[in-house]
Amino acid sequence: MKTMKNIKFPLVLKVFVLITVMFTLNGCKNIHETPDGAVVAFIIAAEQRDMTKAWNILSPELQAHYNSLGEKMRKSGRGALENEIARITKFKKVKKDYTISVDPANGEVIKIVMNSGPEFKIETVKTDNDYKIKNSASMKNLLEGIAAEITNKEVY
């Protein structure tokens, strides 16, 4: 007989619970109306490999950066953002591996804090009442923070 401790919940259920908690904490607001909500929404989109959702959480500056990369390096037929996310073969787990917190000094900076100590800072920016990932340095930190395993092969 399985006890509750032995039951493994699928990723979709974990994501649903995470989104429910975010909506509850934010008073049922649009998840992108807060900096930490935007980061969580991006993580979910990346794990689901949903490039449309992920793209919509990037600032115009960051979208322009990826468009520029795509034009310069495209060989695979896939976008630069999609290639970066595709390199992640395994994602870290929230709470087990890291936590997400708002920087007390600057509410637009979100930290992914590893349980082993290191932290990754992600800057967000408010655009049209929604928060977005601000720049390429923040995206690099975000992807490094959530990736448990990354392939190092050249994808372009």
PDB file of C-alpha atoms in Angstrom:
ATOM      1  CA  MET A   1       0.000   0.000   0.000  1.00  0.00           C
ATOM      2  CA  LYS A   2       1.374   3.387  -0.989  1.00  0.00           C
ATOM      3  CA  THR A   3       1.461   6.157   1.540  1.00  0.00           C
ATOM      4  CA  MET A   4       1.311   9.841   0.618  1.00  0.00           C
ATOM      5  CA  LYS A   5       5.090  10.067   1.008  1.00  0.00           C
ATOM      6  CA  ASN A   6       5.657   7.423  -1.663  1.00  0.00           C
ATOM      7  CA  ILE A   7       3.369   8.937  -4.300  1.00  0.00           C
ATOM      8  CA  LYS A   8       5.212  10.863  -7.012  1.00  0.00           C
ATOM      9  CA  PHE A   9       3.305  13.751  -8.539  1.00  0.00           C
ATOM     10  CA  PRO A  10       3.739  14.526 -12.213  1.00  0.00           C
ATOM     11  CA  LEU A  11       5.395  17.795 -13.299  1.00  0.00           C
ATOM     12  CA  VAL A  12       2.083  19.140 -14.610  1.00  0.00           C
ATOM     13  CA  LEU A  13       0.507  18.803 -11.159  1.00  0.00           C
ATOM     14  CA  LYS A  14       3.501  20.491  -9.518  1.00  0.00           C
ATOM     15  CA  VAL A  15       3.302  23.361 -12.011  1.00  0.00           C
ATOM     16  CA  PHE A  16      -0.436  23.705 -11.376  1.00  0.00           C
ATOM     17  CA  VAL A  17       0.161  23.916  -7.634  1.00  0.00           C
ATOM     18  CA  LEU A  18       2.918  26.511  -8.153  1.00  0.00           C
ATOM     19  CA  ILE A  19       0.658  28.664 -10.337  1.00  0.00           C
ATOM     20  CA  THR A  20      -2.201  28.345  -7.844  1.00  0.00           C
ATOM     21  CA  VAL A  21       0.068  29.487  -5.031  1.00  0.00           C
ATOM     22  CA  MET A  22       1.303  32.441  -7.099  1.00  0.00           C
ATOM     23  CA  PHE A  23      -2.260  33.539  -7.900  1.00  0.00           C
ATOM     24  CA  THR A  24      -3.291  33.181  -4.261  1.00  0.00           C
ATOM     25  CA  LEU A  25      -0.336  35.212  -3.029  1.00  0.00           C
ATOM     26  CA  ASN A  26      -0.958  37.907  -5.626  1.00  0.00           C
ATOM     27  CA  GLY A  27      -4.698  38.210  -5.070  1.00  0.00           C
ATOM     28  CA  CYS A  28      -5.612  36.496  -8.375  1.00  0.00           C
ATOM     29  CA  LYS A  29      -3.679  39.037 -10.455  1.00  0.00           C
ATOM     30  CA  ASN A  30      -2.171  38.278 -13.822  1.00  0.00           C
ATOM     31  CA  ILE A  31       0.999  36.350 -12.945  1.00  0.00           C
ATOM     32  CA  HIS A  32       3.070  38.761 -15.078  1.00  0.00           C
ATOM     33  CA  GLU A  33       1.998  41.757 -12.970  1.00  0.00           C
ATOM     34  CA  THR A  34       4.783  41.002 -10.499  1.00  0.00           C
ATOM     35  CA  PRO A  35       8.502  40.517 -11.122  1.00  0.00           C
ATOM     36  CA  ASP A  36       8.591  37.108  -9.421  1.00  0.00           C
ATOM     37  CA  GLY A  37       5.467  36.057 -11.314  1.00  0.00           C
ATOM     38  CA  ALA A  38       7.182  36.818 -14.626  1.00  0.00           C
ATOM     39  CA  VAL A  39      10.194  34.712 -13.632  1.00  0.00           C
ATOM     40  CA  VAL A  40       7.975  31.804 -12.536  1.00  0.00           C
ATOM     41  CA  ALA A  41       5.952  32.058 -15.764  1.00  0.00           C
ATOM     42  CA  PHE A  42       9.164  31.931 -17.812  1.00  0.00           C
ATOM     43  CA  ILE A  43      10.427  28.888 -15.893  1.00  0.00           C
ATOM     44  CA  ILE A  44       7.144  27.090 -16.537  1.00  0.00           C
ATOM     45  CA  ALA A  45       7.209  28.013 -20.238  1.00  0.00           C
ATOM     46  CA  ALA A  46      10.821  26.801 -20.528  1.00  0.00           C
ATOM     47  CA  GLU A  47      10.037  23.493 -18.821  1.00  0.00           C
ATOM     48  CA  GLN A  48       7.059  22.996 -21.124  1.00  0.00           C
ATOM     49  CA  ARG A  49       9.188  24.051 -24.133  1.00  0.00           C
ATOM     50  CA  ASP A  50       6.486  26.607 -24.992  1.00  0.00           C
ATOM     51  CA  MET A  51       8.475  29.159 -26.985  1.00  0.00           C
ATOM     52  CA  THR A  52       5.519  31.471 -27.604  1.00  0.00           C
ATOM     53  CA  LYS A  53       4.876  31.927 -23.878  1.00  0.00           C
ATOM     54  CA  ALA A  54       8.592  32.228 -23.144  1.00  0.00           C
ATOM     55  CA  TRP A  55       9.073  34.815 -25.902  1.00  0.00           C
ATOM     56  CA  ASN A  56       6.218  36.945 -24.572  1.00  0.00           C
ATOM     57  CA  ILE A  57       7.953  37.211 -21.176  1.00  0.00           C
ATOM     58  CA  LEU A  58      11.053  38.840 -22.688  1.00  0.00           C
ATOM     59  CA  SER A  59      11.491  42.619 -22.720  1.00  0.00           C
ATOM     60  CA  PRO A  60      11.602  44.321 -26.117  1.00  0.00           C
ATOM     61  CA  GLU A  61      15.372  44.795 -25.555  1.00  0.00           C
ATOM     62  CA  LEU A  62      15.870  41.072 -24.962  1.00  0.00           C
ATOM     63  CA  GLN A  63      13.656  40.111 -27.909  1.00  0.00           C
ATOM     64  CA  ALA A  64      15.787  42.366 -30.135  1.00  0.00           C
ATOM     65  CA  HIS A  65      18.917  40.660 -28.781  1.00  0.00           C
ATOM     66  CA  TYR A  66      17.584  37.206 -29.670  1.00  0.00           C
ATOM     67  CA  ASN A  67      16.377  38.398 -33.086  1.00  0.00           C
ATOM     68  CA  SER A  68      19.882  39.699 -33.763  1.00  0.00           C
ATOM     69  CA  LEU A  69      21.438  36.372 -32.707  1.00  0.00           C
ATOM     70  CA  GLY A  70      18.996  34.459 -34.867  1.00  0.00           C
ATOM     71  CA  GLU A  71      19.812  36.511 -37.943  1.00  0.00           C
ATOM     72  CA  LYS A  72      23.575  36.165 -37.455  1.00  0.00           C
ATOM     73  CA  MET A  73      23.784  32.502 -36.506  1.00  0.00           C
ATOM     74  CA  ARG A  74      20.735  30.686 -37.793  1.00  0.00           C
ATOM     75  CA  LYS A  75      21.531  27.337 -39.348  1.00  0.00           C
ATOM     76  CA  SER A  76      19.134  25.034 -37.544  1.00  0.00           C
ATOM     77  CA  GLY A  77      15.888  26.733 -38.537  1.00  0.00           C
ATOM     78  CA  ARG A  78      15.060  27.317 -34.868  1.00  0.00           C
ATOM     79  CA  GLY A  79      15.192  30.588 -32.989  1.00  0.00           C
ATOM     80  CA  ALA A  80      18.079  31.563 -30.735  1.00  0.00           C
ATOM     81  CA  LEU A  81      15.945  31.431 -27.568  1.00  0.00           C
ATOM     82  CA  GLU A  82      14.608  28.017 -28.507  1.00  0.00           C
ATOM     83  CA  ASN A  83      18.161  26.792 -29.055  1.00  0.00           C
ATOM     84  CA  GLU A  84      19.261  28.013 -25.616  1.00  0.00           C
ATOM     85  CA  ILE A  85      16.322  26.358 -23.886  1.00  0.00           C
ATOM     86  CA  ALA A  86      16.793  23.167 -25.942  1.00  0.00           C
ATOM     87  CA  ARG A  87      20.302  22.844 -24.486  1.00  0.00           C
ATOM     88  CA  ILE A  88      18.724  22.211 -21.064  1.00  0.00           C
ATOM     89  CA  THR A  89      18.233  18.475 -20.782  1.00  0.00           C
ATOM     90  CA  LYS A  90      17.171  18.443 -17.129  1.00  0.00           C
ATOM     91  CA  PHE A  91      15.682  21.161 -14.931  1.00  0.00           C
ATOM     92  CA  LYS A  92      16.355  21.748 -11.253  1.00  0.00           C
ATOM     93  CA  LYS A  93      13.399  21.371  -8.929  1.00  0.00           C
ATOM     94  CA  VAL A  94      11.857  24.286  -7.038  1.00  0.00           C
ATOM     95  CA  LYS A  95      12.227  23.962  -3.243  1.00  0.00           C
ATOM     96  CA  LYS A  96      14.420  20.851  -3.538  1.00  0.00           C
ATOM     97  CA  ASP A  97      17.209  22.621  -5.446  1.00  0.00           C
ATOM     98  CA  TYR A  98      16.394  26.347  -5.262  1.00  0.00           C
ATOM     99  CA  THR A  99      14.000  29.035  -4.086  1.00  0.00           C
ATOM    100  CA  ILE A 100      12.816  32.199  -5.769  1.00  0.00           C
ATOM    101  CA  SER A 101      12.852  35.448  -3.807  1.00  0.00           C
ATOM    102  CA  VAL A 102      12.479  39.157  -4.407  1.00  0.00           C
ATOM    103  CA  ASP A 103      15.571  41.252  -3.692  1.00  0.00           C
ATOM    104  CA  PRO A 104      14.664  43.452  -0.689  1.00  0.00           C
ATOM    105  CA  ALA A 105      16.817  46.332  -2.006  1.00  0.00           C
ATOM    106  CA  ASN A 106      15.216  46.345  -5.486  1.00  0.00           C
ATOM    107  CA  GLY A 107      11.794  44.778  -5.998  1.00  0.00           C
ATOM    108  CA  GLU A 108      12.404  44.369  -9.726  1.00  0.00           C
ATOM    109  CA  VAL A 109      15.325  42.019  -9.119  1.00  0.00           C
ATOM    110  CA  ILE A 110      14.473  38.370  -8.489  1.00  0.00           C
ATOM    111  CA  LYS A 111      16.942  35.927  -7.017  1.00  0.00           C
ATOM    112  CA  ILE A 112      17.150  32.234  -7.673  1.00  0.00           C
ATOM    113  CA  VAL A 113      18.903  31.006  -4.546  1.00  0.00           C
ATOM    114  CA  MET A 114      20.442  27.552  -4.681  1.00  0.00           C
ATOM    115  CA  ASN A 115      20.049  25.446  -1.563  1.00  0.00           C
ATOM    116  CA  SER A 116      23.807  24.887  -1.818  1.00  0.00           C
ATOM    117  CA  GLY A 117      24.442  28.638  -1.515  1.00  0.00           C
ATOM    118  CA  PRO A 118      25.000  30.408  -4.849  1.00  0.00           C
ATOM    119  CA  GLU A 119      22.385  32.801  -6.175  1.00  0.00           C
ATOM    120  CA  PHE A 120      21.470  34.132  -9.592  1.00  0.00           C
ATOM    121  CA  LYS A 121      20.008  37.634 -10.034  1.00  0.00           C
ATOM    122  CA  ILE A 122      17.392  38.255 -12.690  1.00  0.00           C
ATOM    123  CA  GLU A 123      16.441  41.830 -13.514  1.00  0.00           C
ATOM    124  CA  THR A 124      12.896  42.489 -14.662  1.00  0.00           C
ATOM    125  CA  VAL A 125      11.338  45.557 -16.241  1.00  0.00           C
ATOM    126  CA  LYS A 126       7.725  46.697 -16.371  1.00  0.00           C
ATOM    127  CA  THR A 127       6.383  46.956 -19.918  1.00  0.00           C
ATOM    128  CA  ASP A 128       2.703  47.676 -20.600  1.00  0.00           C
ATOM    129  CA  ASN A 129       1.611  46.687 -17.041  1.00  0.00           C
ATOM    130  CA  ASP A 130       3.454  43.350 -17.228  1.00  0.00           C
ATOM    131  CA  TYR A 131       6.917  42.463 -15.987  1.00  0.00           C
ATOM    132  CA  LYS A 132       9.408  40.961 -18.414  1.00  0.00           C
ATOM    133  CA  ILE A 133      12.927  39.530 -18.213  1.00  0.00           C
ATOM    134  CA  LYS A 134      15.099  42.602 -18.796  1.00  0.00           C
ATOM    135  CA  ASN A 135      18.339  41.679 -20.577  1.00  0.00           C
ATOM    136  CA  SER A 136      20.676  38.947 -21.787  1.00  0.00           C
ATOM    137  CA  ALA A 137      22.685  38.872 -18.528  1.00  0.00           C
ATOM    138  CA  SER A 138      19.470  38.215 -16.602  1.00  0.00           C
ATOM    139  CA  MET A 139      18.450  35.512 -19.071  1.00  0.00           C
ATOM    140  CA  LYS A 140      21.855  33.846 -18.729  1.00  0.00           C
ATOM    141  CA  ASN A 141      21.468  33.858 -14.933  1.00  0.00           C
ATOM    142  CA  LEU A 142      17.928  32.529 -15.152  1.00  0.00           C
ATOM    143  CA  LEU A 143      18.840  29.657 -17.448  1.00  0.00           C
ATOM    144  CA  GLU A 144      21.913  28.768 -15.366  1.00  0.00           C
ATOM    145  CA  GLY A 145      19.805  28.888 -12.222  1.00  0.00           C
ATOM    146  CA  ILE A 146      17.149  26.459 -13.421  1.00  0.00           C
ATOM    147  CA  ALA A 147      19.255  24.069 -15.507  1.00  0.00           C
ATOM    148  CA  ALA A 148      20.424  20.890 -13.823  1.00  0.00           C
ATOM    149  CA  GLU A 149      22.045  19.538 -16.987  1.00  0.00           C
ATOM    150  CA  ILE A 150      23.019  21.452 -20.124  1.00  0.00           C
ATOM    151  CA  THR A 151      24.411  20.000 -23.327  1.00  0.00           C
ATOM    152  CA  ASN A 152      27.460  21.890 -24.549  1.00  0.00           C
ATOM    153  CA  LYS A 153      27.029  21.072 -28.220  1.00  0.00           C
ATOM    154  CA  GLU A 154      26.958  23.924 -30.711  1.00  0.00           C
ATOM    155  CA  VAL A 155      23.320  24.368 -31.712  1.00  0.00           C
ATOM    156  CA  TYR A 156      23.692  26.932 -34.491  1.00  0.00           C
TER     157      TYR A 156
END
